C-alpha atoms as a PDB file:
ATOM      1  CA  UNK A   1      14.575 105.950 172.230  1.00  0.00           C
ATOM      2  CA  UNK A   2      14.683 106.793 175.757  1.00  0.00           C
ATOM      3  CA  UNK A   3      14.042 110.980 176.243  1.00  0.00           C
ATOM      4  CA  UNK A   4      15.046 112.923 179.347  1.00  0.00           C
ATOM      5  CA  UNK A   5      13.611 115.775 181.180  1.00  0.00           C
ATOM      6  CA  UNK A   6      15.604 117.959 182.434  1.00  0.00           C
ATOM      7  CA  UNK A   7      14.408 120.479 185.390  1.00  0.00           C
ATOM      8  CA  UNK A   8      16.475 123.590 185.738  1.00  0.00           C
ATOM      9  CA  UNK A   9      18.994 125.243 183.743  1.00  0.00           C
ATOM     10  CA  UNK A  10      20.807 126.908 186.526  1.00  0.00           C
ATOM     11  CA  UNK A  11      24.077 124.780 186.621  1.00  0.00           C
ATOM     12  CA  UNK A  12      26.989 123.638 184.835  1.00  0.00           C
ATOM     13  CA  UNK A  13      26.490 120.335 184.378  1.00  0.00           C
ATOM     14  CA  UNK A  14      24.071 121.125 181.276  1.00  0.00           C
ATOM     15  CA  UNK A  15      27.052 121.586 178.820  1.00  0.00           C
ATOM     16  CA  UNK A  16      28.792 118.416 179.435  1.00  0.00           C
ATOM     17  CA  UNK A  17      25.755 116.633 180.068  1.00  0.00           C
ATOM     18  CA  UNK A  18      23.692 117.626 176.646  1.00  0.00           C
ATOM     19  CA  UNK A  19      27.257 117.138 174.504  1.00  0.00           C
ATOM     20  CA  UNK A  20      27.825 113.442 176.281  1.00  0.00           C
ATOM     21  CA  UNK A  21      23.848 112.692 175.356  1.00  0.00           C
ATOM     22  CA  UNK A  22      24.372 113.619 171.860  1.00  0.00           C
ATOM     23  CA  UNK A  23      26.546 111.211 170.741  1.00  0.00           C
ATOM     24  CA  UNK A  24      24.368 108.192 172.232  1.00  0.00           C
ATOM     25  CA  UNK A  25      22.318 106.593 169.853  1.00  0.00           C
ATOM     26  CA  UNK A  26      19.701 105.876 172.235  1.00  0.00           C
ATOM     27  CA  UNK A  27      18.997 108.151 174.563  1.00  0.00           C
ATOM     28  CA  UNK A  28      17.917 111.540 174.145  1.00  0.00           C
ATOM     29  CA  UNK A  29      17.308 115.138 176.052  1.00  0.00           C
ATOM     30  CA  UNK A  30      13.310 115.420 174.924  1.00  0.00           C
ATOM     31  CA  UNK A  31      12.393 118.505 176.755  1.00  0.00           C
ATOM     32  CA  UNK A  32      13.724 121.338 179.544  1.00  0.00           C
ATOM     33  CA  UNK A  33      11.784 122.851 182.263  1.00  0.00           C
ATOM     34  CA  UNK A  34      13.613 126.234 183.522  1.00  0.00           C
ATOM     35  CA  UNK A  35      13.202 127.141 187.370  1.00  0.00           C
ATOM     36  CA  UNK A  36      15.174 128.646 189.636  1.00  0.00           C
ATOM     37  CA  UNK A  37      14.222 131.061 193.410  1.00  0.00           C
ATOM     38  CA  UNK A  38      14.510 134.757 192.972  1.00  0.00           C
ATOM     39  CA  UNK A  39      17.063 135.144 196.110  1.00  0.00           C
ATOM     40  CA  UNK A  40      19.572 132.457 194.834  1.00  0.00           C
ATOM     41  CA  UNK A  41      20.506 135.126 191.642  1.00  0.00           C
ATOM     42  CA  UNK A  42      23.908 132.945 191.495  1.00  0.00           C
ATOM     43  CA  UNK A  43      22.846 130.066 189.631  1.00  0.00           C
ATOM     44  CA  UNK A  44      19.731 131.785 187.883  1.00  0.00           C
ATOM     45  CA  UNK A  45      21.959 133.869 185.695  1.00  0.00           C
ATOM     46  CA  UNK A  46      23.342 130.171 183.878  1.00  0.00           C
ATOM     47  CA  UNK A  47      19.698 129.968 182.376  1.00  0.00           C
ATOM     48  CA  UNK A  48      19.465 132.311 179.146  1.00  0.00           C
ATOM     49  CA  UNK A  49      22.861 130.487 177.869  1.00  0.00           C
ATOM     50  CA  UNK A  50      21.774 127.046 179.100  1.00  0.00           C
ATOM     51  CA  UNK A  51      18.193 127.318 177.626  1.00  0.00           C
ATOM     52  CA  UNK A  52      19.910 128.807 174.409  1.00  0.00           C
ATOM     53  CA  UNK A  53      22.406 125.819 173.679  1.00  0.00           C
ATOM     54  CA  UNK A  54      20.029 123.000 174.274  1.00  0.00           C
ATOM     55  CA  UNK A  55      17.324 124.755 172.022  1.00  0.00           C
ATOM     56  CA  UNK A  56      19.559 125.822 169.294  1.00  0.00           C
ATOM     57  CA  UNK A  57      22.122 122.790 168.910  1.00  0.00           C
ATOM     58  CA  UNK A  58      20.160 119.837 170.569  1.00  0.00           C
ATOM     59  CA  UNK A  59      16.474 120.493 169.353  1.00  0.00           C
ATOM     60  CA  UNK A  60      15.220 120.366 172.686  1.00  0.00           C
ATOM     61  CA  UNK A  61      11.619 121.499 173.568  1.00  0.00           C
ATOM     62  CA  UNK A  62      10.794 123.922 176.330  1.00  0.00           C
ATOM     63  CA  UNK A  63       8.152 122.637 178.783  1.00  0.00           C
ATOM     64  CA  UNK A  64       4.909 125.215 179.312  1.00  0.00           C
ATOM     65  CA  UNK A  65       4.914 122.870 182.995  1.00  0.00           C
ATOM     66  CA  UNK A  66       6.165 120.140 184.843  1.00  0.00           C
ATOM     67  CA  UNK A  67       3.169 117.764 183.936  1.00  0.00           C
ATOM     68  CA  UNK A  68       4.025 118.687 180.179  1.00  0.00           C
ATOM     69  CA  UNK A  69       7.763 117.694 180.957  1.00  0.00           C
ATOM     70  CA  UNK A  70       6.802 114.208 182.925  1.00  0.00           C
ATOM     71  CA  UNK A  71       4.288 113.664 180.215  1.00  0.00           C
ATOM     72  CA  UNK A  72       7.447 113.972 177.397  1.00  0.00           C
ATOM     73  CA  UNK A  73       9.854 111.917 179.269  1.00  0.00           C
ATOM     74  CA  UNK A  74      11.145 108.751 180.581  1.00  0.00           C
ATOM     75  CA  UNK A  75      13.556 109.728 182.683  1.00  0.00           C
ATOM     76  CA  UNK A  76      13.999 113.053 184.817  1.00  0.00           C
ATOM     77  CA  UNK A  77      16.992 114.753 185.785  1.00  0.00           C
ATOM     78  CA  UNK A  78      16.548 117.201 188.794  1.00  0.00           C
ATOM     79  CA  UNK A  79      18.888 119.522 187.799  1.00  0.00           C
ATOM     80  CA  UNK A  80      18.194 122.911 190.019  1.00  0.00           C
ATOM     81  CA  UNK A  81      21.210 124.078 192.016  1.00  0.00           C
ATOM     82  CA  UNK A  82      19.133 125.505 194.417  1.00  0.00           C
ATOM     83  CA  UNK A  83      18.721 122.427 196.780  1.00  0.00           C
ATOM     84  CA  UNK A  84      16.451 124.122 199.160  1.00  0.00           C
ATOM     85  CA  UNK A  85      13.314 123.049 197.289  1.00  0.00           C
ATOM     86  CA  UNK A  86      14.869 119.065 196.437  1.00  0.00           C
ATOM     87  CA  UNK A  87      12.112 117.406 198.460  1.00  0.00           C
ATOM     88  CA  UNK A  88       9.379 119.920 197.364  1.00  0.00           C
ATOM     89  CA  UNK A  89      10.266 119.246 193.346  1.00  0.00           C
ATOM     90  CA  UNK A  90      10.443 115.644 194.364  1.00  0.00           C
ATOM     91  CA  UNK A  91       7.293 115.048 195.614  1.00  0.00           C
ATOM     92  CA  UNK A  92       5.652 117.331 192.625  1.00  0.00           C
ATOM     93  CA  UNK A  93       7.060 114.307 190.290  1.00  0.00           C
ATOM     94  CA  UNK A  94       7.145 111.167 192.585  1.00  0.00           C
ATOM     95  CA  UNK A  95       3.710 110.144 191.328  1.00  0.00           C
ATOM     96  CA  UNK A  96       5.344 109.199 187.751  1.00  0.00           C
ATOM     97  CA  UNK A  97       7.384 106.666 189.239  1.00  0.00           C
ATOM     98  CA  UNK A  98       9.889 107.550 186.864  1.00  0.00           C
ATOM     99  CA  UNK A  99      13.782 107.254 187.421  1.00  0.00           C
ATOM    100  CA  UNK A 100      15.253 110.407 188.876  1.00  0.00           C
ATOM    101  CA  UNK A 101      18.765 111.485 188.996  1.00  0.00           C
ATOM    102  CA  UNK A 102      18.842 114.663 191.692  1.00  0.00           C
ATOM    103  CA  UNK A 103      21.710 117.033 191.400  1.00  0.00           C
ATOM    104  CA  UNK A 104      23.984 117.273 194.512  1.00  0.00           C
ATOM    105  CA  UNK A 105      23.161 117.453 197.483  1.00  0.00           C
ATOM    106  CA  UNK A 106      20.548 115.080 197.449  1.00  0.00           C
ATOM    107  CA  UNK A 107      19.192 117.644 200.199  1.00  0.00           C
ATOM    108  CA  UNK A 108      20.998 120.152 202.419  1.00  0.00           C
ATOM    109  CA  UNK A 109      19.505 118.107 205.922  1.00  0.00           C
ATOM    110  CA  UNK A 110      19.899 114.486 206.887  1.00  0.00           C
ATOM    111  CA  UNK A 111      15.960 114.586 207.248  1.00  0.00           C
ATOM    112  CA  UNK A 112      14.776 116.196 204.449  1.00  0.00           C
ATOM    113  CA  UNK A 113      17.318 113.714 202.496  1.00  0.00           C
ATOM    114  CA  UNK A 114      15.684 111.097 204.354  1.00  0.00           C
ATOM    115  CA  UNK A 115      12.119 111.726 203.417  1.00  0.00           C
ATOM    116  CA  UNK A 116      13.015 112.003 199.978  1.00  0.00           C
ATOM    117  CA  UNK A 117      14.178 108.577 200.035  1.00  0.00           C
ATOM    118  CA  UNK A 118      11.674 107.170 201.974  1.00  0.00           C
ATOM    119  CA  UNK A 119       9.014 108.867 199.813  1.00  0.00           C
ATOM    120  CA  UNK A 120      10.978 107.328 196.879  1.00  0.00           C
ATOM    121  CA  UNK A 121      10.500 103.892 198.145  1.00  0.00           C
ATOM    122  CA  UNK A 122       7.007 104.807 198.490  1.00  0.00           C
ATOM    123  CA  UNK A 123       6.616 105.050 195.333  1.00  0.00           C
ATOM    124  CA  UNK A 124       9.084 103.151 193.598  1.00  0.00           C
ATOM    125  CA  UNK A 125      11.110 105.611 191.879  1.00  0.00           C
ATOM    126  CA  UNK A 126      14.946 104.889 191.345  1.00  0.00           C
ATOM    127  CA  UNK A 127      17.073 107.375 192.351  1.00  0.00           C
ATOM    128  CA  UNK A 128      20.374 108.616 192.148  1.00  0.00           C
ATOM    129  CA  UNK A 129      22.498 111.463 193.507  1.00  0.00           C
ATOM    130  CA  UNK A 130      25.786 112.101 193.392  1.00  0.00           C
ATOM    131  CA  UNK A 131      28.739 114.767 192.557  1.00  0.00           C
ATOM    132  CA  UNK A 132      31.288 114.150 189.923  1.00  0.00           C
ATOM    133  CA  UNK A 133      34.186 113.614 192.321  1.00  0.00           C
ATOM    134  CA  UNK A 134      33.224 110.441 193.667  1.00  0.00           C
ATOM    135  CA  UNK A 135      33.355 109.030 190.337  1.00  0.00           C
ATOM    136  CA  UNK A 136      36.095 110.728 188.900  1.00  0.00           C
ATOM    137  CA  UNK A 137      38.708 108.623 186.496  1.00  0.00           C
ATOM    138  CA  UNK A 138      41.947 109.154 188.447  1.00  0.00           C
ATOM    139  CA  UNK A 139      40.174 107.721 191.543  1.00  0.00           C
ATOM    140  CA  UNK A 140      40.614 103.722 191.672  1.00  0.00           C
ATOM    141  CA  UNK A 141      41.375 102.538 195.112  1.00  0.00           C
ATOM    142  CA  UNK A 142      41.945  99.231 196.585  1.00  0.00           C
ATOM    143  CA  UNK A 143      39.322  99.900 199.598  1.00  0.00           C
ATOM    144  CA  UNK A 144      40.095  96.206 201.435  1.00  0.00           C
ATOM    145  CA  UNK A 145      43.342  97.354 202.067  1.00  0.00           C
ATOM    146  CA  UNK A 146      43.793 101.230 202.378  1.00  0.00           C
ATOM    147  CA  UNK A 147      45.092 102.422 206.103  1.00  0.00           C
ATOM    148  CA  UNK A 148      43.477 106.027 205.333  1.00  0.00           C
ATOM    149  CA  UNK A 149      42.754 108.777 203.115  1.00  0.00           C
ATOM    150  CA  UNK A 150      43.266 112.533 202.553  1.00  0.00           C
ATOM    151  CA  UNK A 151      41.046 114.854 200.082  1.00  0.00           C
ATOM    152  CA  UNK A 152      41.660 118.146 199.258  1.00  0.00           C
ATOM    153  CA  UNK A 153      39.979 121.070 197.245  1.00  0.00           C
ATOM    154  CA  UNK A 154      38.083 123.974 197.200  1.00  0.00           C
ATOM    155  CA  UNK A 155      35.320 125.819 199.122  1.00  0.00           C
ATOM    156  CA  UNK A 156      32.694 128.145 198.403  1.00  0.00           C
ATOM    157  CA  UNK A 157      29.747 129.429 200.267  1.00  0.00           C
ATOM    158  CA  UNK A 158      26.523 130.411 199.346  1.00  0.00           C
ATOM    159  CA  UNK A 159      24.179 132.037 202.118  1.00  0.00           C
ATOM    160  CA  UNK A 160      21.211 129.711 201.400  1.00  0.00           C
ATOM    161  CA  UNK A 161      22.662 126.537 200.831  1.00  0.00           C
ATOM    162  CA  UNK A 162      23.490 125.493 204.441  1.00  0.00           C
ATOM    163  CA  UNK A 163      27.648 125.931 204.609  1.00  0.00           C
ATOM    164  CA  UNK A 164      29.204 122.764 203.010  1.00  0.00           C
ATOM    165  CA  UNK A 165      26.124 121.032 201.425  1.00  0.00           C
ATOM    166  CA  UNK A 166      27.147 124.254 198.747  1.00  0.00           C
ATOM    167  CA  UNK A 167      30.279 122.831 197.834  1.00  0.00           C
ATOM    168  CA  UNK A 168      32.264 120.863 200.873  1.00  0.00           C
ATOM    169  CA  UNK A 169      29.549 117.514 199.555  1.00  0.00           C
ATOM    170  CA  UNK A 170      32.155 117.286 196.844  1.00  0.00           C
ATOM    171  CA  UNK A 171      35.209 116.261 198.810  1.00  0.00           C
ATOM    172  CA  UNK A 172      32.611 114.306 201.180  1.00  0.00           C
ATOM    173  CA  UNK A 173      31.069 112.548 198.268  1.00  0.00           C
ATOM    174  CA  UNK A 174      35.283 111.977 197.008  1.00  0.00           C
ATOM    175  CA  UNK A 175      36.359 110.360 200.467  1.00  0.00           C
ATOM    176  CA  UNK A 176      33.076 108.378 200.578  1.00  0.00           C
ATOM    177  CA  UNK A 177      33.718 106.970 196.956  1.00  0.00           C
ATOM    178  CA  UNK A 178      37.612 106.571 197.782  1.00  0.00           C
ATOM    179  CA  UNK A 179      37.259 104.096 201.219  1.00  0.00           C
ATOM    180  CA  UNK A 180      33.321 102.974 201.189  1.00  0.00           C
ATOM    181  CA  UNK A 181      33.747 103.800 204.889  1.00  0.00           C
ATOM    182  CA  UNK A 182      30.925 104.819 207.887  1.00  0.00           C
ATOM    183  CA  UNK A 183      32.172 107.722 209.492  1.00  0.00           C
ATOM    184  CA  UNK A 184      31.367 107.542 213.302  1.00  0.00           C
ATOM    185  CA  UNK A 185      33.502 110.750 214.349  1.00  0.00           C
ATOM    186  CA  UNK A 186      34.132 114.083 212.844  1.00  0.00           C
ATOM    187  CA  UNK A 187      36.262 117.100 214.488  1.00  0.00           C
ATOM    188  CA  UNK A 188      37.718 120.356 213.062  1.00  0.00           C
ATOM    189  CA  UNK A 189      41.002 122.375 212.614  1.00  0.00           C
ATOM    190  CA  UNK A 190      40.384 125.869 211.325  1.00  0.00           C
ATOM    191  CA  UNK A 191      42.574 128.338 209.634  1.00  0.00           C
ATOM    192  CA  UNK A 192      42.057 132.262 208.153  1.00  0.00           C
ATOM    193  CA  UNK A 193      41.685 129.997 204.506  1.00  0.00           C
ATOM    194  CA  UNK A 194      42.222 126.452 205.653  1.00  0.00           C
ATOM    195  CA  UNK A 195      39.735 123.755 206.928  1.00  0.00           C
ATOM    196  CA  UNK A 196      40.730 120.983 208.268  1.00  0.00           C
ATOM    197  CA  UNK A 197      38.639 117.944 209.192  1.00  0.00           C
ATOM    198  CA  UNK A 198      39.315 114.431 210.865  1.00  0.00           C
ATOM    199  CA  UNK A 199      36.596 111.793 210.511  1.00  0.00           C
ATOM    200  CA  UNK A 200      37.447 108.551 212.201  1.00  0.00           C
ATOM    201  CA  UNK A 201      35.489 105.579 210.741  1.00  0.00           C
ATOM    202  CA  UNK A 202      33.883 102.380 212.635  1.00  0.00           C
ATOM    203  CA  UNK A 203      37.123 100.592 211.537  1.00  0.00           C
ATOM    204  CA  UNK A 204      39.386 102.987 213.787  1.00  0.00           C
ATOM    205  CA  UNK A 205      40.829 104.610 210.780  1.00  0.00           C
ATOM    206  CA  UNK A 206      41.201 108.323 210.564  1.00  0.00           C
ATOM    207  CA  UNK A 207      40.807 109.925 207.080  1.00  0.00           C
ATOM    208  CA  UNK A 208      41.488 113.870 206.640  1.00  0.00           C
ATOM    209  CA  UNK A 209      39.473 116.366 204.392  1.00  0.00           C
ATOM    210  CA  UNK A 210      41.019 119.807 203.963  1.00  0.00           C
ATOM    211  CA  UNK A 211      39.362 122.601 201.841  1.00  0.00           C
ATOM    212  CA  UNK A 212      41.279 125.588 200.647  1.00  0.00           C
ATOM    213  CA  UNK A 213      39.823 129.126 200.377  1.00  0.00           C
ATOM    214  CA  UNK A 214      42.415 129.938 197.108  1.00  0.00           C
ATOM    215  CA  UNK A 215      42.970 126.632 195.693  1.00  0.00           C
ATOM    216  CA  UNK A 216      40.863 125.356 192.913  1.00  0.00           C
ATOM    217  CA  UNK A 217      42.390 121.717 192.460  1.00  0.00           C
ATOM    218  CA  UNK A 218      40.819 118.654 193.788  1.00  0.00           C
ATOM    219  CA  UNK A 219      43.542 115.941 195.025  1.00  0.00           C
ATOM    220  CA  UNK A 220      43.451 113.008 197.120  1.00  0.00           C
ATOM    221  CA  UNK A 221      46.217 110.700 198.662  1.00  0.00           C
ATOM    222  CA  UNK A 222      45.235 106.770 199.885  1.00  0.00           C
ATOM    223  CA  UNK A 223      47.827 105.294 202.305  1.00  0.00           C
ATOM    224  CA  UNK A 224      48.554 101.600 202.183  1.00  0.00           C
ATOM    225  CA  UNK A 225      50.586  99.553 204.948  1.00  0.00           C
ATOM    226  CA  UNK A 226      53.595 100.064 202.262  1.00  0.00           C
ATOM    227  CA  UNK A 227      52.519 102.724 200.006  1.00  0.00           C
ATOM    228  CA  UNK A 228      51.461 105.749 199.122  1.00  0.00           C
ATOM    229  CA  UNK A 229      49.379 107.426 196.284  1.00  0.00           C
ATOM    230  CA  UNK A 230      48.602 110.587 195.284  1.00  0.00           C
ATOM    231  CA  UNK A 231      45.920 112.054 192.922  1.00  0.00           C
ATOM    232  CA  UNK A 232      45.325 114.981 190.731  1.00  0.00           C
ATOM    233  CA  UNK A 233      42.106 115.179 189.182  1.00  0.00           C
ATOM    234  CA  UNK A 234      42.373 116.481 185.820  1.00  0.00           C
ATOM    235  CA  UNK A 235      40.360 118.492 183.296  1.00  0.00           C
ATOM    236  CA  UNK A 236      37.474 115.600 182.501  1.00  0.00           C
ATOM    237  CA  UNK A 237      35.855 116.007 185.555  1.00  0.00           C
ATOM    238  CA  UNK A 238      32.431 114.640 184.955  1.00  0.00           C
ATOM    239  CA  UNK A 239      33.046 112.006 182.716  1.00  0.00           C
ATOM    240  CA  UNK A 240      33.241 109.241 185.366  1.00  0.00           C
ATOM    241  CA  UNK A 241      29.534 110.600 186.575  1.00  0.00           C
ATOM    242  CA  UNK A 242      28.617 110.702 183.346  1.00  0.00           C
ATOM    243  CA  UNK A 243      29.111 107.268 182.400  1.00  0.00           C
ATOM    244  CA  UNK A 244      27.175 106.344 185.538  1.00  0.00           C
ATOM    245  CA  UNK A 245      24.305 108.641 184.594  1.00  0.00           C
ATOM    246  CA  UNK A 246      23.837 107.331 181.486  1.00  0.00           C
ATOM    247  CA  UNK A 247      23.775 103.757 182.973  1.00  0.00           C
ATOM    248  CA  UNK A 248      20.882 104.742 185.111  1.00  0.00           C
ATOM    249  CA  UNK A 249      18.880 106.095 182.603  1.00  0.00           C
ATOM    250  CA  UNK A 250      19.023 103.326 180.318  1.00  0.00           C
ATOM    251  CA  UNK A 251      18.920 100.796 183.384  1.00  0.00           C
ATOM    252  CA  UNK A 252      16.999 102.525 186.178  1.00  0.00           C
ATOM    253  CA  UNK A 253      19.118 100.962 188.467  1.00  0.00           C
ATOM    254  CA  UNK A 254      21.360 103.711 190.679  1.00  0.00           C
ATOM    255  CA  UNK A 255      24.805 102.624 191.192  1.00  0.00           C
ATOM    256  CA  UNK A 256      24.665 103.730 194.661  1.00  0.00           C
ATOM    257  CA  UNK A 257      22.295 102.302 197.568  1.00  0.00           C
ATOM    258  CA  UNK A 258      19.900 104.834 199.444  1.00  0.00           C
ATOM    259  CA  UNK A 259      22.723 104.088 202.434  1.00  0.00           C
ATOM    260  CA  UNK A 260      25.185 105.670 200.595  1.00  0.00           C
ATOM    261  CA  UNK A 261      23.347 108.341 199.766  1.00  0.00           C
ATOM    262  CA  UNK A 262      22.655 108.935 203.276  1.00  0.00           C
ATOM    263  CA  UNK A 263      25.940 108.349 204.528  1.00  0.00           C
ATOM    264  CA  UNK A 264      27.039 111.672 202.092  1.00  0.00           C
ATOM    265  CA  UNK A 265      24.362 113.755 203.723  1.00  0.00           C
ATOM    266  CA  UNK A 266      24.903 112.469 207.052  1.00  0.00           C
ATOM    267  CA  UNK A 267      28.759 113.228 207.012  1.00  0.00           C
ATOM    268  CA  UNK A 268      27.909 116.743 205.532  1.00  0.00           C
ATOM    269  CA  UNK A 269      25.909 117.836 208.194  1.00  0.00           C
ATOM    270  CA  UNK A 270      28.303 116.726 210.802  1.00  0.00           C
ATOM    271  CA  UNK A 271      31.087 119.063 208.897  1.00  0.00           C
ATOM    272  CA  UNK A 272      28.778 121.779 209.464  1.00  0.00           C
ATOM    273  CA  UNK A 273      28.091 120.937 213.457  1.00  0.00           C
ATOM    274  CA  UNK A 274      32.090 120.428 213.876  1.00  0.00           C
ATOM    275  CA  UNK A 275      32.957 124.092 212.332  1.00  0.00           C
ATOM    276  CA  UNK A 276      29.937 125.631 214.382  1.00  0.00           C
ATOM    277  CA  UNK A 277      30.900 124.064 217.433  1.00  0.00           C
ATOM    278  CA  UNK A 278      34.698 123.182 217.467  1.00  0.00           C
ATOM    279  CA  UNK A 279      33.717 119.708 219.606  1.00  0.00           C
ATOM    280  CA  UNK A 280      34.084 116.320 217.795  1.00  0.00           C
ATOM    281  CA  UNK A 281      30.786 115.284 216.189  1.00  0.00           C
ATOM    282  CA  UNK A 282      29.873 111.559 216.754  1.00  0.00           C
ATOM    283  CA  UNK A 283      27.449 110.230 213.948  1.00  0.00           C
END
């Protein structure tokens, strides 16, 4: 029986997550190490109901410290929503060489994301990072042959978490997933409650990401030389990641290269110099 660690209890992934463990026969959540920062009061308020559920339904064991919870596991997920402290936590449980799945981002700079990794290959730990939109069910695109690619959804802020690593990664981490392209350009359109952003990739195709201020709905369309599709993504958001995640765990081997990781980060970070700047970004 495989048994995960989970550190923090500040997001809502730990629902889903804990009811999709339950049913496999050989994997289980073993113990739960609560954390969270004192100034990010947004995500620290999940905890009590988080902490409650996986106690009281799934039997699992409260850590008294983060040695206690490496000690009890085999695999970690990072789970803090605060990604502030991602390469600090990492480094605390590196040493294990244990499998980690990381909670998006995978870091909220291109250099702390690439230390991480680095530091990962140091010391041979697998790793994997990655929202639920790029591996959501409706999303199954012939990437040979696409001409380019829209995705559109929401966006929220949050003062510490470095404008769109907060919540623009997930349409980032959606495009990514959809073409498998390297973005070399990115510029921006702005509107009162619309952003608009252009990212040309090596291939001299120009794909589109748009958030919306009042609009909750993720949706993509991929444009072939004589067709046209458009997605909704529907109420079973994470059960593509899920599927992925529990492959990990069970295999330690990420479905996604350290590249593509990167590439997330890297095209996240150049949303955030195009909106500061209004001058085309080249990556």
């Amino acid at each position: 029986m495989l048994k995960v660690g989970i550190i923090g209890l500040d997001t809502s992934h730990i629902s889903p997550f804990a009811k999709a463990i339950n049913h496999e026969r050989d994997v289980m959540i073993s113990s739960v190490f609560p954390c969270t920062t004192e100034d990010f009061r947004f995500a620290a308020d999940k905890i009590p109901d988080n902490l409650s559920l996986l106690k009281d339904r799934y039997g699992v064991k409260q850590a008294r410290s983060l040695d206690d919870l490496i000690n009890h596991s085999d695999v970690i997920w990072l789970e803090t929503a605060d990604a502030r402290y991602r390469l600090s936590q990492f480094m605390e449980i590196a040493d294990a060489g244990k499998p980690v799945y990381i909670n998006k981002p995978l870091a909220l700079s291109l250099k702390e994301a690439d230390n991480l990794l680095e530091l990962a290959e140091q010391k041979h730990v697998p790793v994997m990072s990655s929202s639920a939109l790029r591996f959501a069910k409706e999303l199954n695109a012939d990437q040979n042959n696409l001409v380019s690619a829209a995705c559109f959804g929401p966006i929220e802020w949050q003062e510490t978490q470095n404008g769109y690593f907060w919540y623009g990664i997930h349409l980032v981490d959606m495009l990514h997933g959809i073409t498998g392209a390297k973005i070399k350009e990115v510029s921006f359109n702005g509107y009162d409650n619309q952003h608009k952003f252009h990212l040309k990739d090596t291939e001299g195709r120009t794909h589109f990401v748009t958030f919306h201020q009042d609009n909750y709905q993720f949706e993509a369309t991929v444009n072939y030389p004589d067709d046209k599709c458009h997605t909704v993504i529907g109420s079973n958001l994470f059960d593509g990641l899920i599927e992925r995640l529990i492959e990990f765990t069970k295999s330690g081997k990420s479905p996604l290269s350290h590249d593509q990781m990167l590439d997330t980060i890297r095209i996240t970070e150049a949303l955030n110099q195009a909106q500061l700047s209004s001058v085309k970004v080249r990556l």
